[in-house]
PDB file of C-alpha atoms in Angstrom:
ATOM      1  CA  UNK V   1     -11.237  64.140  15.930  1.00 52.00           C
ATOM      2  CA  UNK V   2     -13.973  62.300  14.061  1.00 57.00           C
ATOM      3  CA  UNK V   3     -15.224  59.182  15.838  1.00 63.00           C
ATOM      4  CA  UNK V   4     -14.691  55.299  14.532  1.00 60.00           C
ATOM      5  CA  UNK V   5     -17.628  53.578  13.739  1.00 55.00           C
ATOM      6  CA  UNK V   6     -17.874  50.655  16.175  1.00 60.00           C
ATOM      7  CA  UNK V   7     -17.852  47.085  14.492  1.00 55.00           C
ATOM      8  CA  UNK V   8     -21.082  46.413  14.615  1.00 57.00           C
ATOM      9  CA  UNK V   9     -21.813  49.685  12.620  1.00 64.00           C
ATOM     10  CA  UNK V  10     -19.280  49.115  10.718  1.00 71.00           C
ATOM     11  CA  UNK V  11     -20.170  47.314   7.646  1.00 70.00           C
ATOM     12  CA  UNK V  12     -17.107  46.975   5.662  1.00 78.00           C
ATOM     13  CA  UNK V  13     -15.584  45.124   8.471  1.00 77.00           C
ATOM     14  CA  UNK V  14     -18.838  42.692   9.250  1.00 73.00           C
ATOM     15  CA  UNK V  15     -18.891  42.055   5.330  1.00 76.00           C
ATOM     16  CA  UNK V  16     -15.356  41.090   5.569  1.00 82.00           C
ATOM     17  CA  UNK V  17     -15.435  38.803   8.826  1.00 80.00           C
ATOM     18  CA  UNK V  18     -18.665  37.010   7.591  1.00 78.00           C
ATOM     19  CA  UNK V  19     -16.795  36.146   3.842  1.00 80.00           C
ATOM     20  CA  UNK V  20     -13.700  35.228   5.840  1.00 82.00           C
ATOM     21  CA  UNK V  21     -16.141  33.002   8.313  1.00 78.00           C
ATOM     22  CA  UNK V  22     -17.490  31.752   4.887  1.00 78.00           C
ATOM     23  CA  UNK V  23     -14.358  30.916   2.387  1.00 82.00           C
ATOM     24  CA  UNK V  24     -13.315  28.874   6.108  1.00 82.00           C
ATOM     25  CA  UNK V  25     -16.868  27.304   5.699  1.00 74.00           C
ATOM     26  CA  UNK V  26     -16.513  26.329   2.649  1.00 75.00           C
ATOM     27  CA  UNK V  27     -12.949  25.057   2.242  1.00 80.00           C
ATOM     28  CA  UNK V  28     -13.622  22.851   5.470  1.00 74.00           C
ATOM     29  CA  UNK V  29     -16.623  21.446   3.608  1.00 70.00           C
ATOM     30  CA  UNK V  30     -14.267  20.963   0.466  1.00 72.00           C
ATOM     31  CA  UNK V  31     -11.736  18.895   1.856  1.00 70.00           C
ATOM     32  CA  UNK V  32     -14.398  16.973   4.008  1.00 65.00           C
ATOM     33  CA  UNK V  33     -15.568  15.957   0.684  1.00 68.00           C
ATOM     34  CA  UNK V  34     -12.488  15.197  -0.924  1.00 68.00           C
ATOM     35  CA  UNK V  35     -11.980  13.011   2.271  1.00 61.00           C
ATOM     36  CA  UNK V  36     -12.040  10.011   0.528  1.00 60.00           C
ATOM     37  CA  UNK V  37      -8.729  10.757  -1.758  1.00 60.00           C
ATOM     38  CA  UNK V  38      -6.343  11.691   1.229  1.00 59.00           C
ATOM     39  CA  UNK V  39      -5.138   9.430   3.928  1.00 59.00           C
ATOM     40  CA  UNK V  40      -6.578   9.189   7.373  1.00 60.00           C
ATOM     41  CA  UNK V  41      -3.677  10.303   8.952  1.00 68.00           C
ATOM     42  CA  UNK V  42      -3.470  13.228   6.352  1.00 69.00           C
ATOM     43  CA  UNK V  43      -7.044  14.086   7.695  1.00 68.00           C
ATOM     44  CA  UNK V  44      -6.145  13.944  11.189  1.00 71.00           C
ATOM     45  CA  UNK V  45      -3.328  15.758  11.116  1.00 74.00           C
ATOM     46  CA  UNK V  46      -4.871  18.694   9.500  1.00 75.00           C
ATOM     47  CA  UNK V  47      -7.757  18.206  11.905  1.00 76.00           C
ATOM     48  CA  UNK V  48      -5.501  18.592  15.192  1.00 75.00           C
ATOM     49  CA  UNK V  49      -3.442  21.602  13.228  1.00 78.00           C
ATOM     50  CA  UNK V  50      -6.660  23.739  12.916  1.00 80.00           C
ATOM     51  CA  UNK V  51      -7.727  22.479  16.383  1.00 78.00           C
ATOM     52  CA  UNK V  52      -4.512  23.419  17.855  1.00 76.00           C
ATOM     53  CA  UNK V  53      -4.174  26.821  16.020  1.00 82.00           C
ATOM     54  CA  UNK V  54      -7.918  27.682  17.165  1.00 81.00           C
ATOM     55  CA  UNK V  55      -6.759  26.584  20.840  1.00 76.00           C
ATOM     56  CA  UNK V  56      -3.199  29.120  20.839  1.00 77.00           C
ATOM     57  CA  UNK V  57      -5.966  31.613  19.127  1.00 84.00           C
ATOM     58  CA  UNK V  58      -8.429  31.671  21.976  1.00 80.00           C
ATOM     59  CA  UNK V  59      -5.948  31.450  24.529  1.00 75.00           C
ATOM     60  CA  UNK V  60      -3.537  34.554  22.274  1.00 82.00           C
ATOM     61  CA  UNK V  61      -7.404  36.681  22.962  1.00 84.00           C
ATOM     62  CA  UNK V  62      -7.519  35.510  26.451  1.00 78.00           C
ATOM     63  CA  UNK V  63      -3.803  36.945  27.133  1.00 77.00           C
ATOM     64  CA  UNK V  64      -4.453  39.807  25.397  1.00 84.00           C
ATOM     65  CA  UNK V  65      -7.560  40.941  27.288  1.00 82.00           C
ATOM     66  CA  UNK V  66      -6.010  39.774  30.795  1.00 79.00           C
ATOM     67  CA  UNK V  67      -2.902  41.497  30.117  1.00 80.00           C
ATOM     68  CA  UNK V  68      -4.702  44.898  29.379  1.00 85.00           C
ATOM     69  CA  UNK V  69      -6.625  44.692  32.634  1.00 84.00           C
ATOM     70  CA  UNK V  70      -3.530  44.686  33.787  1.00 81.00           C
ATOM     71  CA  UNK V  71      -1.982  47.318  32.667  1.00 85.00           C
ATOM     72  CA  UNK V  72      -4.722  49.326  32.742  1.00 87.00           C
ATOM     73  CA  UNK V  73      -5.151  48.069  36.874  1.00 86.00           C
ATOM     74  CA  UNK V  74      -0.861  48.740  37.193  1.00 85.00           C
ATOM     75  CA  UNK V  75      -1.469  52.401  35.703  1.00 88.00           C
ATOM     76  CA  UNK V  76      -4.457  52.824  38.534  1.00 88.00           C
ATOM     77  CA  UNK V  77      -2.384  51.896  41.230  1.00 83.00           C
ATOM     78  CA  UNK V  78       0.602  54.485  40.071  1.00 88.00           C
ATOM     79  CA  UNK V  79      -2.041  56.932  40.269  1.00 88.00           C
ATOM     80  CA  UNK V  80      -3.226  55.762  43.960  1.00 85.00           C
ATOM     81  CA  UNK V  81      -6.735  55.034  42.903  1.00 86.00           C
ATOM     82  CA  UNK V  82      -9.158  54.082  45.598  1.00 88.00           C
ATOM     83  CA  UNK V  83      -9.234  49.923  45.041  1.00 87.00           C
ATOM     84  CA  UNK V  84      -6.619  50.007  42.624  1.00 83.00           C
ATOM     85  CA  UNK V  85      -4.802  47.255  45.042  1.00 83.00           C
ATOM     86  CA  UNK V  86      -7.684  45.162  45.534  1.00 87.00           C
ATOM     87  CA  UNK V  87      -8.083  44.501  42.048  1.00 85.00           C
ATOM     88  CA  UNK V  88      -4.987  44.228  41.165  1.00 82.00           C
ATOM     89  CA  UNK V  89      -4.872  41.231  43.754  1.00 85.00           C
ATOM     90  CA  UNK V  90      -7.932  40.094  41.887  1.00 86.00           C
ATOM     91  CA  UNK V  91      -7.132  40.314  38.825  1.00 82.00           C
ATOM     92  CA  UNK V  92      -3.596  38.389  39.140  1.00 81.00           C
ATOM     93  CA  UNK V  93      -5.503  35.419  41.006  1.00 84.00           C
ATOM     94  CA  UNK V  94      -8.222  35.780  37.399  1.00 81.00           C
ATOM     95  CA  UNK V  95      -5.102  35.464  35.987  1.00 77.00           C
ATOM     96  CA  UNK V  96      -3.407  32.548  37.479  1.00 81.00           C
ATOM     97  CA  UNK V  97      -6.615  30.973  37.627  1.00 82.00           C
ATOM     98  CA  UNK V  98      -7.651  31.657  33.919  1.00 77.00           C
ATOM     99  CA  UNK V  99      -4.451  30.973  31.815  1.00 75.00           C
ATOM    100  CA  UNK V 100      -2.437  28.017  34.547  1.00 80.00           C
ATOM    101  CA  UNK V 101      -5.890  25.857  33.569  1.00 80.00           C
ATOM    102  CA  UNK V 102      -5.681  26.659  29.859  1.00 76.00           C
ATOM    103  CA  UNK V 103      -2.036  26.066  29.368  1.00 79.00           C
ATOM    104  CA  UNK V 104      -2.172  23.178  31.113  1.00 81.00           C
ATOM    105  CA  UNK V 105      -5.425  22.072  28.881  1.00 79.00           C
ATOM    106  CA  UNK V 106      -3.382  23.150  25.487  1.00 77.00           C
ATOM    107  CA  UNK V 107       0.002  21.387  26.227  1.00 81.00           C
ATOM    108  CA  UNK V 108      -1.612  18.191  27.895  1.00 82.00           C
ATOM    109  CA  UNK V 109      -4.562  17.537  25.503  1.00 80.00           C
ATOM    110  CA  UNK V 110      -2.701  18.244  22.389  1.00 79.00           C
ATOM    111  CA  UNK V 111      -0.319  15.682  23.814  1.00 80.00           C
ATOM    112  CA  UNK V 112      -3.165  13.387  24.429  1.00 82.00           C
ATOM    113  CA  UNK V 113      -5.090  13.575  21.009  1.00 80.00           C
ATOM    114  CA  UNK V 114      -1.715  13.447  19.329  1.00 79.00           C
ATOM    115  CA  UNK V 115      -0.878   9.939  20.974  1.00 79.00           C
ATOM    116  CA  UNK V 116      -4.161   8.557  20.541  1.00 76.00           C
ATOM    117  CA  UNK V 117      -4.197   9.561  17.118  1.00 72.00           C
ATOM    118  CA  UNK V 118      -0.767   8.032  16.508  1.00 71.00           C
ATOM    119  CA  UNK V 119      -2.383   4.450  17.967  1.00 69.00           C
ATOM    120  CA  UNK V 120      -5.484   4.722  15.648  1.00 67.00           C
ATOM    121  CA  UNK V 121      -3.834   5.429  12.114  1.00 63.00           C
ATOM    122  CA  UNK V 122      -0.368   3.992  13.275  1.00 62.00           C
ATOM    123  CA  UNK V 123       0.178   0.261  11.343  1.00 64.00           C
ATOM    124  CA  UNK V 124       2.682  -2.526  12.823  1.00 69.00           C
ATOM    125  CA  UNK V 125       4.659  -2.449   9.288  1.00 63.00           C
ATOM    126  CA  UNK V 126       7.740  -4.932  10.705  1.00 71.00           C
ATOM    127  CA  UNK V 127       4.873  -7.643  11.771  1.00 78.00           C
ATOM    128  CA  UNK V 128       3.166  -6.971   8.357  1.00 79.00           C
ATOM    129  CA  UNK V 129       6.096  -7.465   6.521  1.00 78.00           C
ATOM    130  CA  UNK V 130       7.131 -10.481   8.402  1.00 84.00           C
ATOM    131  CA  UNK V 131       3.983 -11.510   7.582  1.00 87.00           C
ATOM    132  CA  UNK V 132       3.822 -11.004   4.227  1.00 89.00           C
ATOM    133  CA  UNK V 133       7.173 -12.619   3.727  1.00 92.00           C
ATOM    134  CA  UNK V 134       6.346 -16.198   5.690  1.00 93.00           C
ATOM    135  CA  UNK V 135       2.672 -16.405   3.666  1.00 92.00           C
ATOM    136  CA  UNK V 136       4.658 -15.396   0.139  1.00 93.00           C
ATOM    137  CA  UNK V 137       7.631 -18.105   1.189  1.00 94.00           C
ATOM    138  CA  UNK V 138       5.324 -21.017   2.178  1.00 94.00           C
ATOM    139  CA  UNK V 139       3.006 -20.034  -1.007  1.00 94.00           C
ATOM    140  CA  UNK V 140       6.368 -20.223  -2.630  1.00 95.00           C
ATOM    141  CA  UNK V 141       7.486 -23.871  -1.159  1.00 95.00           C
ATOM    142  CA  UNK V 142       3.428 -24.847  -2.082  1.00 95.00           C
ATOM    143  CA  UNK V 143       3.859 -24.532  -5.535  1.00 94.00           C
ATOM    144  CA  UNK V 144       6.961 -25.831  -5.854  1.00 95.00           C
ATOM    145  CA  UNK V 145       6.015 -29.303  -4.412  1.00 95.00           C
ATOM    146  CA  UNK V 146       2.602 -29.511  -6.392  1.00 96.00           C
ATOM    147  CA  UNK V 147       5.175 -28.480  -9.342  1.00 95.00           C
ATOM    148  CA  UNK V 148       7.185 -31.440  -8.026  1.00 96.00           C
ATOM    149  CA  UNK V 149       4.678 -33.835  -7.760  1.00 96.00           C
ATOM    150  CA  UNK V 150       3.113 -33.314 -11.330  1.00 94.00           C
ATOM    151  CA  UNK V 151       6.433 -33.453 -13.114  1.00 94.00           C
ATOM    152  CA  UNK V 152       7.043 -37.136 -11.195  1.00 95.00           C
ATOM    153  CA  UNK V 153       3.594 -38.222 -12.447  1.00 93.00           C
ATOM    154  CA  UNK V 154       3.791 -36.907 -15.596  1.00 91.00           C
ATOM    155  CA  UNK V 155       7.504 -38.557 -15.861  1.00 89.00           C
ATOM    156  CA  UNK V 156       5.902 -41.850 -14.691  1.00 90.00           C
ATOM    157  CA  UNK V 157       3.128 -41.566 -17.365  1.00 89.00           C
ATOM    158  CA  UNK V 158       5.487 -40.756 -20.151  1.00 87.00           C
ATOM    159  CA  UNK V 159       7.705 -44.004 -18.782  1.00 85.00           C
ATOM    160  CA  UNK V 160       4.956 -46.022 -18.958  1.00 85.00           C
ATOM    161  CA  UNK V 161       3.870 -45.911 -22.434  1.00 84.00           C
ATOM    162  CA  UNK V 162       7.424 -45.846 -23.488  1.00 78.00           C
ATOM    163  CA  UNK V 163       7.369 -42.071 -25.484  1.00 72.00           C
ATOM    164  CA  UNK V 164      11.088 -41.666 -24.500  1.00 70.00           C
ATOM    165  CA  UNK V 165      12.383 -44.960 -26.827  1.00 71.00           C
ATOM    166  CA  UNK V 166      13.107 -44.586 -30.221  1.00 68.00           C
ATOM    167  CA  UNK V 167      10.653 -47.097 -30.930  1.00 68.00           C
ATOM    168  CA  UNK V 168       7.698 -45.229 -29.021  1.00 56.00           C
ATOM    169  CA  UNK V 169       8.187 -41.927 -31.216  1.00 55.00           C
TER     170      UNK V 169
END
């Protein structure tokens, strides 16, 4: 049975890994530049996705190589190994102490960022509008009283030199 390479003879798979690492590189760099047309919250969001998947990620690897210890301690102790007890004890309390933490960091964080993210991009629209609406109706009632005013003088002025008698034409 002819041996694997390893990865770190294994070429094909470091060329691959460092153009994946790259085309990631890049594309980050891309839309960090293209910042400027997208929304803040549109940022942010994508920001906390890709922070979120990298988080489930690490913790996915963590699982993974926790959860093969032990199996790998469970098939020791079926087979009465010397210790095989004692580190299964030890690796459950790894365990506990190793994924309780980052679970707790994941769910409560995310929670966190998500909230304070909502507060910075989030905009009162109801007090805006409300806003909007009292400055546009006394802008409104403005106009129409300078509007008012003029039209009295100008009525006054027009009285006054007597342009509305048939003489005055």
């Amino acid at each position: 049975m002819p041996r694997q390479p390893s990865f770190r003879n294994n070429a094909r798979l470091v060329l691959l890994a460092t153009a994946g690492a790259l085309l990631a590189f890049l594309a980050v760099q891309l839309l960090l530049r293209k910042s400027r047309d997208f929304a803040p919250d549109f940022l942010a969001s994508v920001l906390l996705y890709g922070l979120t998947v990298l988080n489930l990620t690490l913790l996915l690897v963590l699982v993974f190589i926790l959860g093969r210890n032990l199996v790998r301690v469970l098939m020791e102790h079926r087979r009465k190994v010397l210790g095989a007890r004692f580190r299964m004890r030890l690796l459950l309390v790894f365990l506990l102490m190793a994924i309780a933490p980052s679970v707790l960091l994941v769910v409560v964080g995310s929670d966190i960022i998500q909230q304070a993210v909502d507060r910075w991009f989030s905009v009162d629209v109801e007090r805006i509008l409300s806003s909007s609406q009292a400055l546009g109706t006394a802008l409104r009632e403005s106009v129409a009283d300078r509007s008012r005013i003029h039209a009295r003088a100008l009525a006054r002025a027009i009285a006054a030199r007597g342009a509305l008698t048939p003489e005055g034409r």
